[in-house]
Amino acid sequence: MKILITGYSGFIGSYLQKRLESSAHELILADITNGVDICDWKQVAVFDDVDIIVHLANLSFVPASYENPKRFYETNYLSTLNMLELCRLRNARMIFFSSYIYGHPEYQPIDEQHPVQAFNPYAQTKVICESLCQGYSRDFKVPLTIVRPFNINGVGQNPDFLIPSIIQQARTGKITVKDDRPKRDYIHVSDIVEAIVAAIETEQTTDDLRTYNLGTGISFSVKEIVDLVRDLFNTEIDYLCTNEFRPNDVMDTVADISKIKNELHWSPAVSIREGLQKML
């Protein structure tokens, strides 16, 4: 198949590209780094032979979504709209990379039927884009798979994110965090890629919309991550929690991944400890 990957040079895209290069598929790469602005329809319309679009390109760092919301909304909305329209015109199917959009959980573990609740500008862009996907599936019969990853980790992640920040601090001999209570379901980037590959290899008919959580079914607190990192360094590392609590912070998230296990026969393979070891 001819697979168009948007955001191929990003954290997940670079792993996916490497994973698919050894396959029989033909890759079409689109990213701002190779001069393709997928928010510009004129640049997108030139792709005239596509079977599947894996849409990874988006702005994703939550603090930045507060600082420049207009850029987040424009980029994430327009890029998704253009990819959906390309699918409609080329009779292609799409795998849309969403996010955790469940807000404060009403129950745990969280399945795909859990009510959606945006709780920051970035998550709001994903809710809007998922609505676009639903519309194109309903009205134009575009086959779609939506994946909702929980907290991703792995080598090459933006150093501003929690785990890379903790590891970088550990190298200095002291780790400081603001709040060590929140618990998250951490999934390794290589497991994310295998889930995407499983979706690629699963046939879909028109008017087929599937949504899958991507996680491990286990959550770890910030303090537990810190303790794991300190243990892996096997050296004396000072630790300080300043107890600066964020208002409205989600305190725990655990993914129910039974649906993707049953339908795509995918399961996570990399433990949080193994993922941290690779990052070290």
PDB file of C-alpha atoms in Angstrom:
ATOM      1  CA  MET A   1       0.000   0.000   0.000  1.00  0.00           C
ATOM      2  CA  LYS A   2       0.958   3.622  -0.431  1.00  0.00           C
ATOM      3  CA  ILE A   3       1.062   5.168   3.027  1.00  0.00           C
ATOM      4  CA  LEU A   4       1.233   8.913   3.583  1.00  0.00           C
ATOM      5  CA  ILE A   5       2.751   9.759   6.974  1.00  0.00           C
ATOM      6  CA  THR A   6       2.319  13.309   8.234  1.00  0.00           C
ATOM      7  CA  GLY A   7       4.722  14.463  10.920  1.00  0.00           C
ATOM      8  CA  TYR A   8       7.157  11.725   9.923  1.00  0.00           C
ATOM      9  CA  SER A   9      10.159  13.537  11.441  1.00  0.00           C
ATOM     10  CA  GLY A  10       8.546  13.907  14.862  1.00  0.00           C
ATOM     11  CA  PHE A  11       8.909  11.716  17.934  1.00  0.00           C
ATOM     12  CA  ILE A  12       6.439   9.004  16.903  1.00  0.00           C
ATOM     13  CA  GLY A  13       6.746   9.567  13.157  1.00  0.00           C
ATOM     14  CA  SER A  14      10.483   8.831  13.133  1.00  0.00           C
ATOM     15  CA  TYR A  15       9.874   5.500  14.880  1.00  0.00           C
ATOM     16  CA  LEU A  16       7.018   4.628  12.529  1.00  0.00           C
ATOM     17  CA  GLN A  17       9.032   5.513   9.426  1.00  0.00           C
ATOM     18  CA  LYS A  18      11.890   3.290  10.540  1.00  0.00           C
ATOM     19  CA  ARG A  19       9.478   0.459  11.359  1.00  0.00           C
ATOM     20  CA  LEU A  20       7.768   0.608   7.946  1.00  0.00           C
ATOM     21  CA  GLU A  21      10.889   1.101   5.828  1.00  0.00           C
ATOM     22  CA  SER A  22      11.566  -2.635   5.948  1.00  0.00           C
ATOM     23  CA  SER A  23       8.002  -3.465   4.883  1.00  0.00           C
ATOM     24  CA  ALA A  24       6.610  -3.829   1.374  1.00  0.00           C
ATOM     25  CA  HIS A  25       4.646  -0.589   1.700  1.00  0.00           C
ATOM     26  CA  GLU A  26       5.574   2.561  -0.201  1.00  0.00           C
ATOM     27  CA  LEU A  27       5.993   5.535   2.126  1.00  0.00           C
ATOM     28  CA  ILE A  28       5.028   9.093   1.204  1.00  0.00           C
ATOM     29  CA  LEU A  29       6.465  11.536   3.719  1.00  0.00           C
ATOM     30  CA  ALA A  30       4.934  14.926   4.506  1.00  0.00           C
ATOM     31  CA  ASP A  31       6.282  17.260   7.130  1.00  0.00           C
ATOM     32  CA  ILE A  32       7.186  20.895   7.519  1.00  0.00           C
ATOM     33  CA  THR A  33      10.819  19.736   7.727  1.00  0.00           C
ATOM     34  CA  ASN A  34      10.749  18.527   4.104  1.00  0.00           C
ATOM     35  CA  GLY A  35       8.916  21.619   2.909  1.00  0.00           C
ATOM     36  CA  VAL A  36       5.329  20.352   3.010  1.00  0.00           C
ATOM     37  CA  ASP A  37       2.846  22.481   4.941  1.00  0.00           C
ATOM     38  CA  ILE A  38      -0.162  20.199   5.320  1.00  0.00           C
ATOM     39  CA  CYS A  39      -2.255  23.147   6.516  1.00  0.00           C
ATOM     40  CA  ASP A  40      -2.014  24.486   2.952  1.00  0.00           C
ATOM     41  CA  TRP A  41      -4.518  22.638   0.763  1.00  0.00           C
ATOM     42  CA  LYS A  42      -2.634  23.464  -2.443  1.00  0.00           C
ATOM     43  CA  GLN A  43       0.386  21.559  -1.130  1.00  0.00           C
ATOM     44  CA  VAL A  44      -1.765  18.641   0.031  1.00  0.00           C
ATOM     45  CA  ALA A  45      -3.787  18.268  -3.185  1.00  0.00           C
ATOM     46  CA  VAL A  46      -0.720  17.131  -5.152  1.00  0.00           C
ATOM     47  CA  PHE A  47      -0.797  13.729  -3.427  1.00  0.00           C
ATOM     48  CA  ASP A  48      -2.896  11.905  -6.011  1.00  0.00           C
ATOM     49  CA  ASP A  49      -2.231   8.247  -5.198  1.00  0.00           C
ATOM     50  CA  VAL A  50      -2.666   7.309  -1.530  1.00  0.00           C
ATOM     51  CA  ASP A  51      -4.162   4.248   0.158  1.00  0.00           C
ATOM     52  CA  ILE A  52      -3.722   5.149   3.827  1.00  0.00           C
ATOM     53  CA  ILE A  53      -2.908   8.356   5.681  1.00  0.00           C
ATOM     54  CA  VAL A  54      -1.335   8.117   9.131  1.00  0.00           C
ATOM     55  CA  HIS A  55      -1.924  11.592  10.504  1.00  0.00           C
ATOM     56  CA  LEU A  56       0.604  12.260  13.270  1.00  0.00           C
ATOM     57  CA  ALA A  57       1.456  15.910  12.608  1.00  0.00           C
ATOM     58  CA  ASN A  58       0.164  18.258  15.298  1.00  0.00           C
ATOM     59  CA  LEU A  59       1.202  20.682  18.011  1.00  0.00           C
ATOM     60  CA  SER A  60       1.090  18.811  21.303  1.00  0.00           C
ATOM     61  CA  PHE A  61       2.912  20.480  24.229  1.00  0.00           C
ATOM     62  CA  VAL A  62       0.124  21.462  26.635  1.00  0.00           C
ATOM     63  CA  PRO A  63       1.783  24.532  28.241  1.00  0.00           C
ATOM     64  CA  ALA A  64       2.407  25.977  24.767  1.00  0.00           C
ATOM     65  CA  SER A  65      -1.293  25.539  23.936  1.00  0.00           C
ATOM     66  CA  TYR A  66      -2.077  28.077  26.673  1.00  0.00           C
ATOM     67  CA  GLU A  67       0.557  30.491  25.404  1.00  0.00           C
ATOM     68  CA  ASN A  68      -0.489  30.382  21.735  1.00  0.00           C
ATOM     69  CA  PRO A  69      -3.960  28.829  21.453  1.00  0.00           C
ATOM     70  CA  LYS A  70      -4.721  30.310  18.018  1.00  0.00           C
ATOM     71  CA  ARG A  71      -1.718  28.543  16.498  1.00  0.00           C
ATOM     72  CA  PHE A  72      -2.723  25.248  18.118  1.00  0.00           C
ATOM     73  CA  TYR A  73      -6.318  25.444  16.928  1.00  0.00           C
ATOM     74  CA  GLU A  74      -5.375  26.477  13.383  1.00  0.00           C
ATOM     75  CA  THR A  75      -2.603  23.917  12.933  1.00  0.00           C
ATOM     76  CA  ASN A  76      -4.343  20.899  14.416  1.00  0.00           C
ATOM     77  CA  TYR A  77      -7.728  21.653  12.840  1.00  0.00           C
ATOM     78  CA  LEU A  78      -6.577  22.595   9.337  1.00  0.00           C
ATOM     79  CA  SER A  79      -4.080  19.736   9.035  1.00  0.00           C
ATOM     80  CA  THR A  80      -6.734  17.202  10.047  1.00  0.00           C
ATOM     81  CA  LEU A  81      -9.378  18.716   7.759  1.00  0.00           C
ATOM     82  CA  ASN A  82      -6.994  18.605   4.799  1.00  0.00           C
ATOM     83  CA  MET A  83      -6.054  14.978   5.442  1.00  0.00           C
ATOM     84  CA  LEU A  84      -9.713  13.970   5.708  1.00  0.00           C
ATOM     85  CA  GLU A  85     -10.560  15.783   2.496  1.00  0.00           C
ATOM     86  CA  LEU A  86      -7.637  14.052   0.765  1.00  0.00           C
ATOM     87  CA  CYS A  87      -9.014  10.708   1.973  1.00  0.00           C
ATOM     88  CA  ARG A  88     -12.438  11.600   0.591  1.00  0.00           C
ATOM     89  CA  LEU A  89     -11.065  12.520  -2.822  1.00  0.00           C
ATOM     90  CA  ARG A  90      -8.607   9.594  -3.098  1.00  0.00           C
ATOM     91  CA  ASN A  91     -10.817   6.918  -1.543  1.00  0.00           C
ATOM     92  CA  ALA A  92      -8.188   6.398   1.127  1.00  0.00           C
ATOM     93  CA  ARG A  93      -8.526   5.517   4.777  1.00  0.00           C
ATOM     94  CA  MET A  94      -7.010   7.352   7.718  1.00  0.00           C
ATOM     95  CA  ILE A  95      -5.445   6.576  11.070  1.00  0.00           C
ATOM     96  CA  PHE A  96      -5.844   9.655  13.254  1.00  0.00           C
ATOM     97  CA  PHE A  97      -3.532  10.110  16.210  1.00  0.00           C
ATOM     98  CA  SER A  98      -5.592  11.699  18.972  1.00  0.00           C
ATOM     99  CA  SER A  99      -4.770  12.000  22.673  1.00  0.00           C
ATOM    100  CA  TYR A 100      -6.083  11.445  26.183  1.00  0.00           C
ATOM    101  CA  ILE A 101      -9.349  13.401  26.091  1.00  0.00           C
ATOM    102  CA  TYR A 102     -11.293  11.978  29.055  1.00  0.00           C
ATOM    103  CA  GLY A 103     -10.636  14.722  31.612  1.00  0.00           C
ATOM    104  CA  HIS A 104     -11.298  13.708  35.215  1.00  0.00           C
ATOM    105  CA  PRO A 105     -12.255  10.023  34.984  1.00  0.00           C
ATOM    106  CA  GLU A 106     -15.720   9.030  36.100  1.00  0.00           C
ATOM    107  CA  TYR A 107     -14.480   5.445  36.451  1.00  0.00           C
ATOM    108  CA  GLN A 108     -11.292   3.404  36.065  1.00  0.00           C
ATOM    109  CA  PRO A 109     -10.006   1.812  33.933  1.00  0.00           C
ATOM    110  CA  ILE A 110     -11.166   4.185  31.207  1.00  0.00           C
ATOM    111  CA  ASP A 111     -12.711   2.573  28.142  1.00  0.00           C
ATOM    112  CA  GLU A 112     -13.530   4.154  24.775  1.00  0.00           C
ATOM    113  CA  GLN A 113     -17.145   4.711  25.816  1.00  0.00           C
ATOM    114  CA  HIS A 114     -16.121   7.025  28.643  1.00  0.00           C
ATOM    115  CA  PRO A 115     -17.481  10.578  28.171  1.00  0.00           C
ATOM    116  CA  VAL A 116     -15.047  12.904  26.408  1.00  0.00           C
ATOM    117  CA  GLN A 117     -14.071  16.029  28.292  1.00  0.00           C
ATOM    118  CA  ALA A 118     -11.415  18.453  27.067  1.00  0.00           C
ATOM    119  CA  PHE A 119      -9.469  19.954  29.947  1.00  0.00           C
ATOM    120  CA  ASN A 120      -6.882  22.144  28.185  1.00  0.00           C
ATOM    121  CA  PRO A 121      -6.573  23.875  24.777  1.00  0.00           C
ATOM    122  CA  TYR A 122      -4.540  21.033  23.271  1.00  0.00           C
ATOM    123  CA  ALA A 123      -7.100  18.398  24.310  1.00  0.00           C
ATOM    124  CA  GLN A 124      -9.846  20.659  22.944  1.00  0.00           C
ATOM    125  CA  THR A 125      -8.178  20.634  19.514  1.00  0.00           C
ATOM    126  CA  LYS A 126      -8.211  16.827  19.584  1.00  0.00           C
ATOM    127  CA  VAL A 127     -11.899  16.723  20.537  1.00  0.00           C
ATOM    128  CA  ILE A 128     -12.667  19.030  17.605  1.00  0.00           C
ATOM    129  CA  CYS A 129     -10.554  16.945  15.225  1.00  0.00           C
ATOM    130  CA  GLU A 130     -12.205  13.711  16.352  1.00  0.00           C
ATOM    131  CA  SER A 131     -15.560  15.344  15.610  1.00  0.00           C
ATOM    132  CA  LEU A 132     -14.291  16.130  12.102  1.00  0.00           C
ATOM    133  CA  CYS A 133     -13.303  12.477  11.699  1.00  0.00           C
ATOM    134  CA  GLN A 134     -16.760  11.358  12.789  1.00  0.00           C
ATOM    135  CA  GLY A 135     -18.354  13.727  10.273  1.00  0.00           C
ATOM    136  CA  TYR A 136     -16.237  12.489   7.358  1.00  0.00           C
ATOM    137  CA  SER A 137     -16.940   8.898   8.346  1.00  0.00           C
ATOM    138  CA  ARG A 138     -20.688   9.504   8.564  1.00  0.00           C
ATOM    139  CA  ASP A 139     -21.182  11.761   5.547  1.00  0.00           C
ATOM    140  CA  PHE A 140     -18.477  10.601   3.139  1.00  0.00           C
ATOM    141  CA  LYS A 141     -17.865   7.000   4.277  1.00  0.00           C
ATOM    142  CA  VAL A 142     -14.151   7.572   4.913  1.00  0.00           C
ATOM    143  CA  PRO A 143     -12.798   4.524   6.791  1.00  0.00           C
ATOM    144  CA  LEU A 144     -11.163   5.797   9.981  1.00  0.00           C
ATOM    145  CA  THR A 145      -9.229   4.500  12.956  1.00  0.00           C
ATOM    146  CA  ILE A 146      -8.761   6.874  15.882  1.00  0.00           C
ATOM    147  CA  VAL A 147      -6.106   6.005  18.466  1.00  0.00           C
ATOM    148  CA  ARG A 148      -6.094   7.696  21.864  1.00  0.00           C
ATOM    149  CA  PRO A 149      -2.667   7.301  23.483  1.00  0.00           C
ATOM    150  CA  PHE A 150      -2.333   7.946  27.182  1.00  0.00           C
ATOM    151  CA  ASN A 151       1.137   9.148  28.362  1.00  0.00           C
ATOM    152  CA  ILE A 152       3.913   8.306  25.897  1.00  0.00           C
ATOM    153  CA  ASN A 153       7.572   7.821  26.784  1.00  0.00           C
ATOM    154  CA  GLY A 154      10.731   6.799  24.946  1.00  0.00           C
ATOM    155  CA  VAL A 155      14.098   7.856  23.590  1.00  0.00           C
ATOM    156  CA  GLY A 156      13.854  11.101  21.620  1.00  0.00           C
ATOM    157  CA  GLN A 157      10.868  12.595  23.428  1.00  0.00           C
ATOM    158  CA  ASN A 158      10.773  16.369  23.848  1.00  0.00           C
ATOM    159  CA  PRO A 159      12.981  17.147  26.888  1.00  0.00           C
ATOM    160  CA  ASP A 160      10.252  19.388  28.296  1.00  0.00           C
ATOM    161  CA  PHE A 161       8.052  16.379  29.041  1.00  0.00           C
ATOM    162  CA  LEU A 162       8.039  14.837  32.505  1.00  0.00           C
ATOM    163  CA  ILE A 163      10.150  11.692  32.151  1.00  0.00           C
ATOM    164  CA  PRO A 164      12.934  13.212  29.991  1.00  0.00           C
ATOM    165  CA  SER A 165      13.027  16.141  32.429  1.00  0.00           C
ATOM    166  CA  ILE A 166      13.383  13.830  35.432  1.00  0.00           C
ATOM    167  CA  ILE A 167      16.185  11.869  33.748  1.00  0.00           C
ATOM    168  CA  GLN A 168      18.027  15.043  32.747  1.00  0.00           C
ATOM    169  CA  GLN A 169      17.763  16.350  36.301  1.00  0.00           C
ATOM    170  CA  ALA A 170      19.016  13.033  37.668  1.00  0.00           C
ATOM    171  CA  ARG A 171      22.226  13.488  35.695  1.00  0.00           C
ATOM    172  CA  THR A 172      22.895  16.633  37.743  1.00  0.00           C
ATOM    173  CA  GLY A 173      22.448  14.762  41.028  1.00  0.00           C
ATOM    174  CA  LYS A 174      19.174  16.396  42.066  1.00  0.00           C
ATOM    175  CA  ILE A 175      15.555  15.940  41.000  1.00  0.00           C
ATOM    176  CA  THR A 176      12.914  18.590  41.751  1.00  0.00           C
ATOM    177  CA  VAL A 177       9.224  18.182  40.907  1.00  0.00           C
ATOM    178  CA  LYS A 178       6.234  20.363  41.700  1.00  0.00           C
ATOM    179  CA  ASP A 179       3.700  17.639  42.537  1.00  0.00           C
ATOM    180  CA  ASP A 180       4.609  13.979  42.842  1.00  0.00           C
ATOM    181  CA  ARG A 181       1.086  12.643  43.409  1.00  0.00           C
ATOM    182  CA  PRO A 182      -0.515  12.444  39.925  1.00  0.00           C
ATOM    183  CA  LYS A 183      -0.545   8.962  38.422  1.00  0.00           C
ATOM    184  CA  ARG A 184      -0.448   8.254  34.696  1.00  0.00           C
ATOM    185  CA  ASP A 185      -0.625   5.245  32.393  1.00  0.00           C
ATOM    186  CA  TYR A 186       2.709   5.363  30.537  1.00  0.00           C
ATOM    187  CA  ILE A 187       3.074   3.613  27.174  1.00  0.00           C
ATOM    188  CA  HIS A 188       6.332   3.221  25.263  1.00  0.00           C
ATOM    189  CA  VAL A 189       6.662   4.756  21.807  1.00  0.00           C
ATOM    190  CA  SER A 190       7.575   1.416  20.217  1.00  0.00           C
ATOM    191  CA  ASP A 191       4.283  -0.047  21.483  1.00  0.00           C
ATOM    192  CA  ILE A 192       2.456   2.941  19.973  1.00  0.00           C
ATOM    193  CA  VAL A 193       4.082   2.186  16.618  1.00  0.00           C
ATOM    194  CA  GLU A 194       3.125  -1.495  16.766  1.00  0.00           C
ATOM    195  CA  ALA A 195      -0.484  -0.496  17.424  1.00  0.00           C
ATOM    196  CA  ILE A 196      -0.435   1.793  14.366  1.00  0.00           C
ATOM    197  CA  VAL A 197       1.059  -1.004  12.251  1.00  0.00           C
ATOM    198  CA  ALA A 198      -1.670  -3.357  13.479  1.00  0.00           C
ATOM    199  CA  ALA A 199      -4.273  -0.787  12.384  1.00  0.00           C
ATOM    200  CA  ILE A 200      -2.587  -0.434   8.989  1.00  0.00           C
ATOM    201  CA  GLU A 201      -2.645  -4.182   8.442  1.00  0.00           C
ATOM    202  CA  THR A 202      -6.316  -4.519   9.446  1.00  0.00           C
ATOM    203  CA  GLU A 203      -8.712  -4.101   6.534  1.00  0.00           C
ATOM    204  CA  GLN A 204     -11.516  -1.574   6.839  1.00  0.00           C
ATOM    205  CA  THR A 205     -14.621  -1.087   4.752  1.00  0.00           C
ATOM    206  CA  THR A 206     -16.295   2.240   4.020  1.00  0.00           C
ATOM    207  CA  ASP A 207     -18.277   3.827   6.836  1.00  0.00           C
ATOM    208  CA  ASP A 208     -16.054   2.020   9.368  1.00  0.00           C
ATOM    209  CA  LEU A 209     -15.008   4.161  12.338  1.00  0.00           C
ATOM    210  CA  ARG A 210     -12.928   2.550  15.066  1.00  0.00           C
ATOM    211  CA  THR A 211     -11.562   4.113  18.244  1.00  0.00           C
ATOM    212  CA  TYR A 212      -8.895   2.550  20.445  1.00  0.00           C
ATOM    213  CA  ASN A 213      -7.198   3.479  23.698  1.00  0.00           C
ATOM    214  CA  LEU A 214      -3.429   2.973  23.804  1.00  0.00           C
ATOM    215  CA  GLY A 215      -1.985   2.352  27.248  1.00  0.00           C
ATOM    216  CA  THR A 216      -0.834  -0.445  29.522  1.00  0.00           C
ATOM    217  CA  GLY A 217      -3.604  -0.703  32.105  1.00  0.00           C
ATOM    218  CA  ILE A 218      -1.215   0.308  34.908  1.00  0.00           C
ATOM    219  CA  SER A 219      -0.571   3.785  36.319  1.00  0.00           C
ATOM    220  CA  PHE A 220       2.500   5.162  38.077  1.00  0.00           C
ATOM    221  CA  SER A 221       2.776   8.292  40.200  1.00  0.00           C
ATOM    222  CA  VAL A 222       5.409  10.947  39.572  1.00  0.00           C
ATOM    223  CA  LYS A 223       7.098   9.808  42.799  1.00  0.00           C
ATOM    224  CA  GLU A 224       7.187   6.210  41.566  1.00  0.00           C
ATOM    225  CA  ILE A 225       8.822   7.357  38.319  1.00  0.00           C
ATOM    226  CA  VAL A 226      11.377   9.347  40.303  1.00  0.00           C
ATOM    227  CA  ASP A 227      12.119   6.326  42.495  1.00  0.00           C
ATOM    228  CA  LEU A 228      12.592   4.097  39.441  1.00  0.00           C
ATOM    229  CA  VAL A 229      14.983   6.598  37.857  1.00  0.00           C
ATOM    230  CA  ARG A 230      16.984   6.953  41.084  1.00  0.00           C
ATOM    231  CA  ASP A 231      17.198   3.174  41.381  1.00  0.00           C
ATOM    232  CA  LEU A 232      18.370   2.773  37.771  1.00  0.00           C
ATOM    233  CA  PHE A 233      21.078   5.417  38.209  1.00  0.00           C
ATOM    234  CA  ASN A 234      22.364   3.462  41.207  1.00  0.00           C
ATOM    235  CA  THR A 235      23.978   6.576  42.671  1.00  0.00           C
ATOM    236  CA  GLU A 236      23.043   9.186  45.247  1.00  0.00           C
ATOM    237  CA  ILE A 237      20.451  11.598  43.819  1.00  0.00           C
ATOM    238  CA  ASP A 238      18.784  14.261  45.962  1.00  0.00           C
ATOM    239  CA  TYR A 239      15.039  14.679  45.659  1.00  0.00           C
ATOM    240  CA  LEU A 240      12.699  17.594  46.347  1.00  0.00           C
ATOM    241  CA  CYS A 241       8.954  17.990  45.848  1.00  0.00           C
ATOM    242  CA  THR A 242       7.893  21.636  46.143  1.00  0.00           C
ATOM    243  CA  ASN A 243       4.203  20.766  46.524  1.00  0.00           C
ATOM    244  CA  GLU A 244       3.062  23.274  43.899  1.00  0.00           C
ATOM    245  CA  PHE A 245      -0.271  21.757  42.994  1.00  0.00           C
ATOM    246  CA  ARG A 246      -1.901  22.585  39.662  1.00  0.00           C
ATOM    247  CA  PRO A 247      -5.577  23.462  39.955  1.00  0.00           C
ATOM    248  CA  ASN A 248      -7.925  20.986  38.309  1.00  0.00           C
ATOM    249  CA  ASP A 249      -5.133  18.467  37.737  1.00  0.00           C
ATOM    250  CA  VAL A 250      -6.204  14.928  36.854  1.00  0.00           C
ATOM    251  CA  MET A 251      -4.890  12.692  39.627  1.00  0.00           C
ATOM    252  CA  ASP A 252      -5.009   9.255  37.990  1.00  0.00           C
ATOM    253  CA  THR A 253      -5.544   7.716  34.548  1.00  0.00           C
ATOM    254  CA  VAL A 254      -5.662   4.017  33.698  1.00  0.00           C
ATOM    255  CA  ALA A 255      -6.496   2.836  30.176  1.00  0.00           C
ATOM    256  CA  ASP A 256      -8.837  -0.028  29.432  1.00  0.00           C
ATOM    257  CA  ILE A 257      -7.142  -1.618  26.400  1.00  0.00           C
ATOM    258  CA  SER A 258      -9.327  -4.699  26.087  1.00  0.00           C
ATOM    259  CA  LYS A 259     -10.911  -3.443  22.842  1.00  0.00           C
ATOM    260  CA  ILE A 260      -7.680  -3.141  20.852  1.00  0.00           C
ATOM    261  CA  LYS A 261      -6.426  -6.406  22.336  1.00  0.00           C
ATOM    262  CA  ASN A 262      -9.528  -8.202  21.122  1.00  0.00           C
ATOM    263  CA  GLU A 263      -9.932  -6.530  17.732  1.00  0.00           C
ATOM    264  CA  LEU A 264      -6.345  -5.893  16.577  1.00  0.00           C
ATOM    265  CA  HIS A 265      -4.585  -8.504  18.738  1.00  0.00           C
ATOM    266  CA  TRP A 266      -2.183  -5.888  20.063  1.00  0.00           C
ATOM    267  CA  SER A 267      -0.687  -5.741  23.552  1.00  0.00           C
ATOM    268  CA  PRO A 268       2.003  -3.487  25.031  1.00  0.00           C
ATOM    269  CA  ALA A 269       5.399  -5.186  25.281  1.00  0.00           C
ATOM    270  CA  VAL A 270       7.705  -2.604  26.920  1.00  0.00           C
ATOM    271  CA  SER A 271       7.430  -2.085  30.685  1.00  0.00           C
ATOM    272  CA  ILE A 272       7.959   1.322  32.255  1.00  0.00           C
ATOM    273  CA  ARG A 273      11.235   0.126  33.801  1.00  0.00           C
ATOM    274  CA  GLU A 274      12.521  -1.183  30.478  1.00  0.00           C
ATOM    275  CA  GLY A 275      11.530   2.064  28.779  1.00  0.00           C
ATOM    276  CA  LEU A 276      13.403   4.098  31.386  1.00  0.00           C
ATOM    277  CA  GLN A 277      16.474   1.889  31.000  1.00  0.00           C
ATOM    278  CA  LYS A 278      16.477   2.548  27.252  1.00  0.00           C
ATOM    279  CA  MET A 279      16.250   6.290  27.861  1.00  0.00           C
ATOM    280  CA  LEU A 280      19.152   6.166  30.290  1.00  0.00           C
TER     281      LEU A 280
END
